[in-house]
PDB file of C-alpha atoms and ligand atoms in Angstrom:
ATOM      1  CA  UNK W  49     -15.817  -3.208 -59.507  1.00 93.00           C
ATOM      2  CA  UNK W  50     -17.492   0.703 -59.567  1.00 98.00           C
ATOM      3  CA  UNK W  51     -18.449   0.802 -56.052  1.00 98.00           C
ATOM      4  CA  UNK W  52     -19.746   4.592 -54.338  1.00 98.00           C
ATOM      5  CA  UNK W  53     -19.665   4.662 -50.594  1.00 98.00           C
ATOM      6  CA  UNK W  54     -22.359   6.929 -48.944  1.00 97.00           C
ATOM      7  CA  UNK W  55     -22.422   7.796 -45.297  1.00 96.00           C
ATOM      8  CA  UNK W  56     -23.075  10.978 -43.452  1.00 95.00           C
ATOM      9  CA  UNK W  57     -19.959  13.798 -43.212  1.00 93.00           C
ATOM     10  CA  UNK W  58     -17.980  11.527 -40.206  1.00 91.00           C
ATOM     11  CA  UNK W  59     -19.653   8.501 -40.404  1.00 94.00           C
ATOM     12  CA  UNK W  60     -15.913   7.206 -41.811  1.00 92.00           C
ATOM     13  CA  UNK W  61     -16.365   7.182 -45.738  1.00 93.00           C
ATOM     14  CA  UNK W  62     -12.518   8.331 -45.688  1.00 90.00           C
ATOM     15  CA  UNK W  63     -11.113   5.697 -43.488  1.00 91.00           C
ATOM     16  CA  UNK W  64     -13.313   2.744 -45.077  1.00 96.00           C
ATOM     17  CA  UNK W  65     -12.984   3.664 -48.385  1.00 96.00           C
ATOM     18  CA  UNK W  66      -8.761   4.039 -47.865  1.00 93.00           C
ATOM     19  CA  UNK W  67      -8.860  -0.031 -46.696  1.00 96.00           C
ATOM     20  CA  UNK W  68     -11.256  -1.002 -49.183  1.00 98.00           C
ATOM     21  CA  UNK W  69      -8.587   0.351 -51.950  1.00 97.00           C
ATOM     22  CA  UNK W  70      -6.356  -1.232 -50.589  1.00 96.00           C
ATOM     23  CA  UNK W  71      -7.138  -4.522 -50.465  1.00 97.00           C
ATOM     24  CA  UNK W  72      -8.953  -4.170 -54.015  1.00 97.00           C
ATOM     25  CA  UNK W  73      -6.449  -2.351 -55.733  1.00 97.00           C
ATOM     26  CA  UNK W  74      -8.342   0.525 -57.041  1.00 98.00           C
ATOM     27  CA  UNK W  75      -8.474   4.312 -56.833  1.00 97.00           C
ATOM     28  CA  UNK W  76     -10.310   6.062 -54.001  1.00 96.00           C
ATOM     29  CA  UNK W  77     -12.202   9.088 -55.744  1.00 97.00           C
ATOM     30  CA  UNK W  78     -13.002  11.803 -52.870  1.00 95.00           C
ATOM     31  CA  UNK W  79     -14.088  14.720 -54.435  1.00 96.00           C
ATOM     32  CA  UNK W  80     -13.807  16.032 -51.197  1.00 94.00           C
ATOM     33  CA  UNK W  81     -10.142  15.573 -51.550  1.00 91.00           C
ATOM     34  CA  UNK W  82     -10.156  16.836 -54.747  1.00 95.00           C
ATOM     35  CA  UNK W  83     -11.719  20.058 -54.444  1.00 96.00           C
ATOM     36  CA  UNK W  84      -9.175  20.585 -51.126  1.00 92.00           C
ATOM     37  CA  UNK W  85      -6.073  19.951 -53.374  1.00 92.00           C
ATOM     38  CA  UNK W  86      -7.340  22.599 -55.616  1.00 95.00           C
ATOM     39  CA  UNK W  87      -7.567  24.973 -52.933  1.00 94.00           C
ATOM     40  CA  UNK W  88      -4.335  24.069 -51.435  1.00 91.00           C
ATOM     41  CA  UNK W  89      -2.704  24.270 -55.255  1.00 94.00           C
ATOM     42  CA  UNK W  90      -4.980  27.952 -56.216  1.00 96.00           C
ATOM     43  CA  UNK W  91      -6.586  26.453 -59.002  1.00 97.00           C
ATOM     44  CA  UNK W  92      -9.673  28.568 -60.307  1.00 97.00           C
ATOM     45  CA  UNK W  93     -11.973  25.483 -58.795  1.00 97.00           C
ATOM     46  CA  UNK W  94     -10.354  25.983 -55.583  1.00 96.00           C
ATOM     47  CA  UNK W  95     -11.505  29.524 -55.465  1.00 97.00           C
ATOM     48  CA  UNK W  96     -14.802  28.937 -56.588  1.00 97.00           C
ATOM     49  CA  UNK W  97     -15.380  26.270 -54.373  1.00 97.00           C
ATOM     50  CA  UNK W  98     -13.781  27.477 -50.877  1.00 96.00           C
ATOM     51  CA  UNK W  99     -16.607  29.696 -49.623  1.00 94.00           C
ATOM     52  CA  UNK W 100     -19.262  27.080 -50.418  1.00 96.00           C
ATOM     53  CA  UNK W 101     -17.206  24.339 -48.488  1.00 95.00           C
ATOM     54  CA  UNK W 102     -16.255  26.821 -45.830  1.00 92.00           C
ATOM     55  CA  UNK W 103     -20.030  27.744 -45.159  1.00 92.00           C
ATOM     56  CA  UNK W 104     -20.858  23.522 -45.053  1.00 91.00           C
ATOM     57  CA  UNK W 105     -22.744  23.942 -48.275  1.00 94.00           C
ATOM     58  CA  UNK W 106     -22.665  21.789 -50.690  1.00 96.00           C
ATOM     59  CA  UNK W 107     -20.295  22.964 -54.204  1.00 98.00           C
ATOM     60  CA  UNK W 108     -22.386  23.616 -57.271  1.00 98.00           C
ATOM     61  CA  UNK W 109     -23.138  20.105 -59.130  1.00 98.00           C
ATOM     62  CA  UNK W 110     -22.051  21.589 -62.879  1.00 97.00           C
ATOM     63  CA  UNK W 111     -18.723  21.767 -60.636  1.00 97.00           C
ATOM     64  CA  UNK W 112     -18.453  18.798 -59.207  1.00 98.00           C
ATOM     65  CA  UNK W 113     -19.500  16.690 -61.801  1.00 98.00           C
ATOM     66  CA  UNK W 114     -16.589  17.971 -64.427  1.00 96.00           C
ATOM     67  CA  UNK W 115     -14.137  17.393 -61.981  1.00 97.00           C
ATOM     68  CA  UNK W 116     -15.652  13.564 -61.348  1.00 98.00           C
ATOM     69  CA  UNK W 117     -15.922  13.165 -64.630  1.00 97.00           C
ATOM     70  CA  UNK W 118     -13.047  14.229 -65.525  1.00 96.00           C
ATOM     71  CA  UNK W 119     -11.135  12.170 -63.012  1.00 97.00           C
ATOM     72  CA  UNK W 120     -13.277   8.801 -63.561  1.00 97.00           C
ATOM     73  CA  UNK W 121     -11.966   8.998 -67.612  1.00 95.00           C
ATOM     74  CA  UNK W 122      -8.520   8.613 -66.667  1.00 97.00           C
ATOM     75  CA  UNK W 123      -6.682   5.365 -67.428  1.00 97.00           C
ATOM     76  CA  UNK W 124      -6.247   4.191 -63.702  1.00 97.00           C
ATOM     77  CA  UNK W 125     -10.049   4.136 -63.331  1.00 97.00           C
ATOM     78  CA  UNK W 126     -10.741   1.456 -66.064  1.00 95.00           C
ATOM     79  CA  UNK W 127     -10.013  -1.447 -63.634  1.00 93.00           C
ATOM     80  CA  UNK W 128     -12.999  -0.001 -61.229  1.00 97.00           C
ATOM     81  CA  UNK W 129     -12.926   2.719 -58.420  1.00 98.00           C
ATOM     82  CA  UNK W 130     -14.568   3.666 -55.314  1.00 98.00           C
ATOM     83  CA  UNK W 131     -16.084   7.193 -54.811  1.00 98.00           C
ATOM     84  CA  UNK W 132     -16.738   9.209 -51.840  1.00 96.00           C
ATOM     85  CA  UNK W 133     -18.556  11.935 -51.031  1.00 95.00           C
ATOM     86  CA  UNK W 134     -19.746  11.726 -54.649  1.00 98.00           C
ATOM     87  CA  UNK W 135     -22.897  11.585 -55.655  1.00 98.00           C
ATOM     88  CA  UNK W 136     -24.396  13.907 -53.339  1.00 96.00           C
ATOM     89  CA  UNK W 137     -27.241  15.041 -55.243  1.00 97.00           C
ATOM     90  CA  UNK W 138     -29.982  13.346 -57.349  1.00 97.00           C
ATOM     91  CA  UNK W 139     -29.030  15.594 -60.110  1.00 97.00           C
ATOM     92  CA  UNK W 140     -25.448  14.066 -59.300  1.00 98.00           C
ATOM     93  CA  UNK W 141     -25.928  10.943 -59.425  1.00 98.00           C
ATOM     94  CA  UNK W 142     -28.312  11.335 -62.758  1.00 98.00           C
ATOM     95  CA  UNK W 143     -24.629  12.319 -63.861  1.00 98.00           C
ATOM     96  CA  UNK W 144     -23.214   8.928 -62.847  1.00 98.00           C
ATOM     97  CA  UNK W 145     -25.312   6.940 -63.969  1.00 97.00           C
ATOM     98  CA  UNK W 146     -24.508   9.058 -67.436  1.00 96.00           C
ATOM     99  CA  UNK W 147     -20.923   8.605 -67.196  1.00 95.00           C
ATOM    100  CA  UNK W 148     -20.603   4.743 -66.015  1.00 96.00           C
ATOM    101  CA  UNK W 149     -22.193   2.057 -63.820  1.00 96.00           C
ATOM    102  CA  UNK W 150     -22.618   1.194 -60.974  1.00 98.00           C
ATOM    103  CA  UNK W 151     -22.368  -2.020 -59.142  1.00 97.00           C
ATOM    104  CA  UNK W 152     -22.796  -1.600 -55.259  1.00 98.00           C
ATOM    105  CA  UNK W 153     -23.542   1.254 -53.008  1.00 98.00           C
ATOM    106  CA  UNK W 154     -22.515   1.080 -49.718  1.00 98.00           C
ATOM    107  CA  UNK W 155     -23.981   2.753 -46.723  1.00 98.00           C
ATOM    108  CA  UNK W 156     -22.898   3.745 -43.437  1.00 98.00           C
ATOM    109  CA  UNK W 157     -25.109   3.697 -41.464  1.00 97.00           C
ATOM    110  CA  UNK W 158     -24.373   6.305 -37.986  1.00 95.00           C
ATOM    111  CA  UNK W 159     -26.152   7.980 -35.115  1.00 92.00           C
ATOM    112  CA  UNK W 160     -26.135  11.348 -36.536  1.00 87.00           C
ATOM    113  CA  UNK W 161     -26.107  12.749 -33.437  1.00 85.00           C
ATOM    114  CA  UNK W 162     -22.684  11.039 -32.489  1.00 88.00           C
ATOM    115  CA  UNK W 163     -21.038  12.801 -35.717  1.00 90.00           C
ATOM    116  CA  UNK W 164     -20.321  15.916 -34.355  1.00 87.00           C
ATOM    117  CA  UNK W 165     -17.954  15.084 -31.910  1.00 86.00           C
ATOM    118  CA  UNK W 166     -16.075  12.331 -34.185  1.00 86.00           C
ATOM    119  CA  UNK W 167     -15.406  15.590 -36.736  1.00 89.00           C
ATOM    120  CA  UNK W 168     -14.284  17.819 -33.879  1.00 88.00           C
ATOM    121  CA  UNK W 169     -11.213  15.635 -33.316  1.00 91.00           C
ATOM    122  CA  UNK W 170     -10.789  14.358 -37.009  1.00 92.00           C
ATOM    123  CA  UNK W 171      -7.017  15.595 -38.276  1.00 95.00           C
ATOM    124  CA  UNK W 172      -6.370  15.172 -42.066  1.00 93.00           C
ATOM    125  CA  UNK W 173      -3.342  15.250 -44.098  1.00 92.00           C
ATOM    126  CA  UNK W 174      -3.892  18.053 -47.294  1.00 88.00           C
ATOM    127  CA  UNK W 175      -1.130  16.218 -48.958  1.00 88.00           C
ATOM    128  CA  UNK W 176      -2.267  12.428 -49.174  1.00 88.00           C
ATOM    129  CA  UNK W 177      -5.669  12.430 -47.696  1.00 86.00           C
ATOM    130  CA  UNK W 178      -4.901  10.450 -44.598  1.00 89.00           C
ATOM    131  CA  UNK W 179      -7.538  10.653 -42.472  1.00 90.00           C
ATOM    132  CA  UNK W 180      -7.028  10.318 -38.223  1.00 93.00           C
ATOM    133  CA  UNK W 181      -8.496  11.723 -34.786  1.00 92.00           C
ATOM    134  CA  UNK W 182      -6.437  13.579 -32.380  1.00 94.00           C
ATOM    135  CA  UNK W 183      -6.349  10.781 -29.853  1.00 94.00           C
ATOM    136  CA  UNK W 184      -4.760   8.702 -32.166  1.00 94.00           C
ATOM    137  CA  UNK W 185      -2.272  11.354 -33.855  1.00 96.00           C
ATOM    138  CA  UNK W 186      -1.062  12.878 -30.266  1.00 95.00           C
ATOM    139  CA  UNK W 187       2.216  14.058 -32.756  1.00 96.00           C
ATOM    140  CA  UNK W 188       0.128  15.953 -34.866  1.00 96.00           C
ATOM    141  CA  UNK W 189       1.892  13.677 -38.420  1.00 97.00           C
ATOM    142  CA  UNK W 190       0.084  11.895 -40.950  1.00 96.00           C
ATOM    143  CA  UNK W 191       1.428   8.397 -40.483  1.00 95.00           C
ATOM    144  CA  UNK W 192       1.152   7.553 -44.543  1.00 93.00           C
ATOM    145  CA  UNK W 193       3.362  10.634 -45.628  1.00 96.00           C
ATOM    146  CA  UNK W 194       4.933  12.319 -42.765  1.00 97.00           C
ATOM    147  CA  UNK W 195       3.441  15.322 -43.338  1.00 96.00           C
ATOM    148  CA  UNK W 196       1.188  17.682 -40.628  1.00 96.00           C
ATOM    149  CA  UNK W 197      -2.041  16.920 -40.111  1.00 97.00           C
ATOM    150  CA  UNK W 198      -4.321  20.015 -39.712  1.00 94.00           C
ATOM    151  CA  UNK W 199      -8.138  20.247 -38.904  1.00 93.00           C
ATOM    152  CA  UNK W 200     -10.602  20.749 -41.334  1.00 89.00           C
ATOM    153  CA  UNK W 201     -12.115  24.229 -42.318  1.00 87.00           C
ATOM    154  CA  UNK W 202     -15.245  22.941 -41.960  1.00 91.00           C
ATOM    155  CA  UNK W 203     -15.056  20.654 -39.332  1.00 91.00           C
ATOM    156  CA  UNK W 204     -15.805  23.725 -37.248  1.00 87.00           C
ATOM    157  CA  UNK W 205     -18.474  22.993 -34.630  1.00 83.00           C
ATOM    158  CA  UNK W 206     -20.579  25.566 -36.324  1.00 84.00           C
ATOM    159  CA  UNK W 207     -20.425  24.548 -40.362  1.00 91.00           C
ATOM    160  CA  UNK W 208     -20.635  21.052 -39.206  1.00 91.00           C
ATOM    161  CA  UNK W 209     -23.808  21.331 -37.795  1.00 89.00           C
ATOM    162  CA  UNK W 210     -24.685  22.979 -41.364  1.00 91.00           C
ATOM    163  CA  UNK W 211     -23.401  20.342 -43.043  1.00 93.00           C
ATOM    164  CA  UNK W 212     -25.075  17.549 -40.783  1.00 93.00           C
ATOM    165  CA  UNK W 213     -27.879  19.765 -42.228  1.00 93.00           C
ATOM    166  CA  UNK W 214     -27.122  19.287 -45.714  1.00 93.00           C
ATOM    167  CA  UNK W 215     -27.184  15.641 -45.626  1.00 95.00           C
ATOM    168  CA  UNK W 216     -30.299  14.898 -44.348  1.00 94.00           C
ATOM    169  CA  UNK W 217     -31.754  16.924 -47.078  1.00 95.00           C
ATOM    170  CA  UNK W 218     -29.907  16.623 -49.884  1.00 94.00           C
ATOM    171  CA  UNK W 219     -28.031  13.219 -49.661  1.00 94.00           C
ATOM    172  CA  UNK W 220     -29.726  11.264 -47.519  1.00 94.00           C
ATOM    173  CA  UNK W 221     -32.827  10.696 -50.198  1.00 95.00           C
ATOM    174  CA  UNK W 222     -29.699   8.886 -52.338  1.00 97.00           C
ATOM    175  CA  UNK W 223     -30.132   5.955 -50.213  1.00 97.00           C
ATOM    176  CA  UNK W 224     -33.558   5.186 -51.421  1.00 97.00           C
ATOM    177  CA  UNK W 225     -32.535   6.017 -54.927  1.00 98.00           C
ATOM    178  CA  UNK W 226     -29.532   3.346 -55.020  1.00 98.00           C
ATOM    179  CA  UNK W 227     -31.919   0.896 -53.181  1.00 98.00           C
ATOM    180  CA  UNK W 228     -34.365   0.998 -55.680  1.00 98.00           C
ATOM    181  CA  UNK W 229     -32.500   0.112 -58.128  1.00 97.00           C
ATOM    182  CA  UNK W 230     -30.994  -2.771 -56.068  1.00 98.00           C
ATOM    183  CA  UNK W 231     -27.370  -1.598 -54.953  1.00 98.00           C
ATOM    184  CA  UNK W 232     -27.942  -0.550 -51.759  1.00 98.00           C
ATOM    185  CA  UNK W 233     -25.522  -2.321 -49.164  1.00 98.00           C
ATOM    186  CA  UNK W 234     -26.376  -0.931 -45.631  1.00 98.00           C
ATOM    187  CA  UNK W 235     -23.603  -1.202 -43.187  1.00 98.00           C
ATOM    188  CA  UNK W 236     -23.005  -0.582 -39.399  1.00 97.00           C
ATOM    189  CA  UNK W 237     -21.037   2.496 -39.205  1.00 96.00           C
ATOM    190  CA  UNK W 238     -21.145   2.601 -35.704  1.00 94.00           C
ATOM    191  CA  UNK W 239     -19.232  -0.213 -34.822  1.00 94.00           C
ATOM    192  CA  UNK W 240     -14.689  -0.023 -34.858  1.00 93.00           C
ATOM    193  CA  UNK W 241     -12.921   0.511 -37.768  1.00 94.00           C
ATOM    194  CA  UNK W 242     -12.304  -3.370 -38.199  1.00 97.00           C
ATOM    195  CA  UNK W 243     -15.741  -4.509 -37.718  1.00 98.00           C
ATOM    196  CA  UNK W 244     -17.148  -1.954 -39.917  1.00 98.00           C
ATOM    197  CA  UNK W 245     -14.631  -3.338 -42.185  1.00 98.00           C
ATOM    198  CA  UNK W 246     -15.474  -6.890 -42.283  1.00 98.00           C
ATOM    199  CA  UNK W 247     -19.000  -6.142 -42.721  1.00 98.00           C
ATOM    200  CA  UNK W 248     -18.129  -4.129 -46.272  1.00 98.00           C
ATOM    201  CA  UNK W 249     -16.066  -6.658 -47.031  1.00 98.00           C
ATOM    202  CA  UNK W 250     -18.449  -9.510 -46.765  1.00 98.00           C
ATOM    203  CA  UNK W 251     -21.256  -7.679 -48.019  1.00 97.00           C
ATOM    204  CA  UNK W 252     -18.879  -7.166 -51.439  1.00 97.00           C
ATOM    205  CA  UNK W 253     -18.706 -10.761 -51.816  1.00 92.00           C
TER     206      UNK W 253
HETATM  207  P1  AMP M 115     -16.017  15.709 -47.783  1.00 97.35           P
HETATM  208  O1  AMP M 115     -14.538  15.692 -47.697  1.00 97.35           O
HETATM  209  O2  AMP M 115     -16.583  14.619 -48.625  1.00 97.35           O
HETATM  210  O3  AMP M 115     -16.693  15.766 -46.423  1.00 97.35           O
HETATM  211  O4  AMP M 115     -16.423  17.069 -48.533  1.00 97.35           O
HETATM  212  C1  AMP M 115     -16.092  18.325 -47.962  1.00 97.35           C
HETATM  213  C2  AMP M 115     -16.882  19.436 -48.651  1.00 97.35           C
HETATM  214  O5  AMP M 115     -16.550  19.451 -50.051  1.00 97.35           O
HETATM  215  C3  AMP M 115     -18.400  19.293 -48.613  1.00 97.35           C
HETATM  216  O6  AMP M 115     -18.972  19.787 -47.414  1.00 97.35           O
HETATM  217  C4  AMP M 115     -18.799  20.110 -49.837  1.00 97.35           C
HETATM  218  O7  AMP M 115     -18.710  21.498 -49.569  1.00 97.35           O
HETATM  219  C5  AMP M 115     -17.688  19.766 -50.836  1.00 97.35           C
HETATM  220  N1  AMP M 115     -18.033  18.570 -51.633  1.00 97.35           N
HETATM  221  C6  AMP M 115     -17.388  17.364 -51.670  1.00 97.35           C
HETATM  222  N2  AMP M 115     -17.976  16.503 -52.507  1.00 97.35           N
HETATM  223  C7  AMP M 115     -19.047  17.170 -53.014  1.00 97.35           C
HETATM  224  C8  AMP M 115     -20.081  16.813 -53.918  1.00 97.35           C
HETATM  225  N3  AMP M 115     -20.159  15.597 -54.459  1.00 97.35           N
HETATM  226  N4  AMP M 115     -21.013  17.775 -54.221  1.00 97.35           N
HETATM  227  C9  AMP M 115     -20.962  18.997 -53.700  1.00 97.35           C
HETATM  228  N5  AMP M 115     -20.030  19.400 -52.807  1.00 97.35           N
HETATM  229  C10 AMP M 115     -19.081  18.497 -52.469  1.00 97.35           C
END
C-alpha cells in the first residue's frame, strides 16, 4: 500500500501518519523530518535547505525530490510507505508519479484558521520525530525516545503564517490533482486524534 497523506502544516499529518505505520507496518516518509535530520547532522542539504524552511518557504523541488527518491528506493519501502509533507508541488508530484504509484491520498481536512495556534504549542523530538503539544508534554520529553522535545524553527507565529501562505497556493491545488485521478480520500481533521483515526482507517478499507 503507497499511500501520501496531505493536510495543511498542523492539520496532524505527523501524528496520523505515525498510527497509520503502525498498525500497517510500513515506513513513514516525512521529508520534513528528513530535511531536519540533515540540519541537525550538517549535511550539505541541511545547509541549503535551513534558510528556506526557516523563512516558511517551501525547499527547492530538484532538492526534495532526490532526497524522496532516494529514500523511497531503499529496501524497507518495497512493502509500501506513507509520505508526508511530500508532494507539495505539482512539479512534485509529476516526480511521484515518475518514481512509483500511488494508491490513496488522504486529506485532512482543517479550519485553517485554527492551525496557528495548534503549531504554537506543537513540541517535536529532532531525534525520532515524535510529534506532541505542550499541554500534553508538561516535562518537556519525547515519550517514544526520551529525548527533549524542542519547538520548531518555523513554528514561529510569524513563518507560520507564511507557511499557512504557502499551502493555499502551492499545495492546496494537489487535492484536485489526486482527486482527479480518483485517490482522493477526504478526512475530518478537525475532529480528536482517535476519531480522525478511525475515519483513515475505514476509508483505507
Ligand atoms: P513539515 O515538517 O512537513 O511541516 O515541513 C517543514 C518544512 O520543510 C516546510 O515548511 C518546507 O520548508 C520543508 N519541506 C518539507 N517537505 C517539503 C517538500 N515536499 N517540498 C518543499 N519543502 C519541503
Amino acid at each position: 500500500m503507497n499511500l501520501i497523506i496531505m493536510g495543511a502544516p498542523g492539520s496532524g499529518k505527523g501524528t496520523q501518519a505515525a498510527l497509520i505505520c503502525k498498525t500497517h507496518d510500513i515506513p513513514h516518509i516525512s521529508t520534513g523530518d528528513l530535511l531536519r535530520k540533515n540540519i541537525a547532522d550538517g549535511t550539505d542539504l541541511g545547509k541549503q535547505a535551513k534558510a528556506y524552511m526557516d523563512a516558511g518557504k517551501l525547499v527547492p523541488d530538484e532538492l526534495v525530490i532526490a532526497l524522496l527518491k532516494n529514500r523511497i528506493e531503499q529496501a524497507d519501502c518495497a512493502k509500501g510507505f506513507l509520505l508526508d509533507g511530500f508532494p507539495r508541488t505539482k512539479a512534485q508530484a509529476d516526480a511521484l508519479g515518475g518514481i512509483t504509484t500511488i494508491d490513496v491520498a488522504l486529506n485532512l481536512v482543517t479550519d485553517l484558521n485554527k492551525l496557528a495556534d495548534r503549531m504554537a504549542s506543537r513540541r517535536v523530538c529532532l531525534k525520532c520525530g515524535y510529534t506532541t503539544s505542550a499541554q500534553d508534554a508538561p516535562d518537556g520529553i519525547c515519550k517514544a525516545c526520551g529525548d527533549k522535545l524542542v519547538i520548531r524553527d518555523d513554528d514561529k507565529r510569524e513563518v507560520v503564517e507564511n507557511r499557512l501562505k504557502v499551502y493555499e497556493q502551492n499545495t492546496a491545488p494537489l487535492v484536485d490533482y489526486y482527486n482527479n485521478k480518483g485517490l482522493l480520500k477526504n478526512i475530518d481533521g478537525m475532529q480528536s486524534i482517535e476519531q480522525v483515526n478511525q475515519a483513515i482507517e475505514a476509508a483505507l478499507k
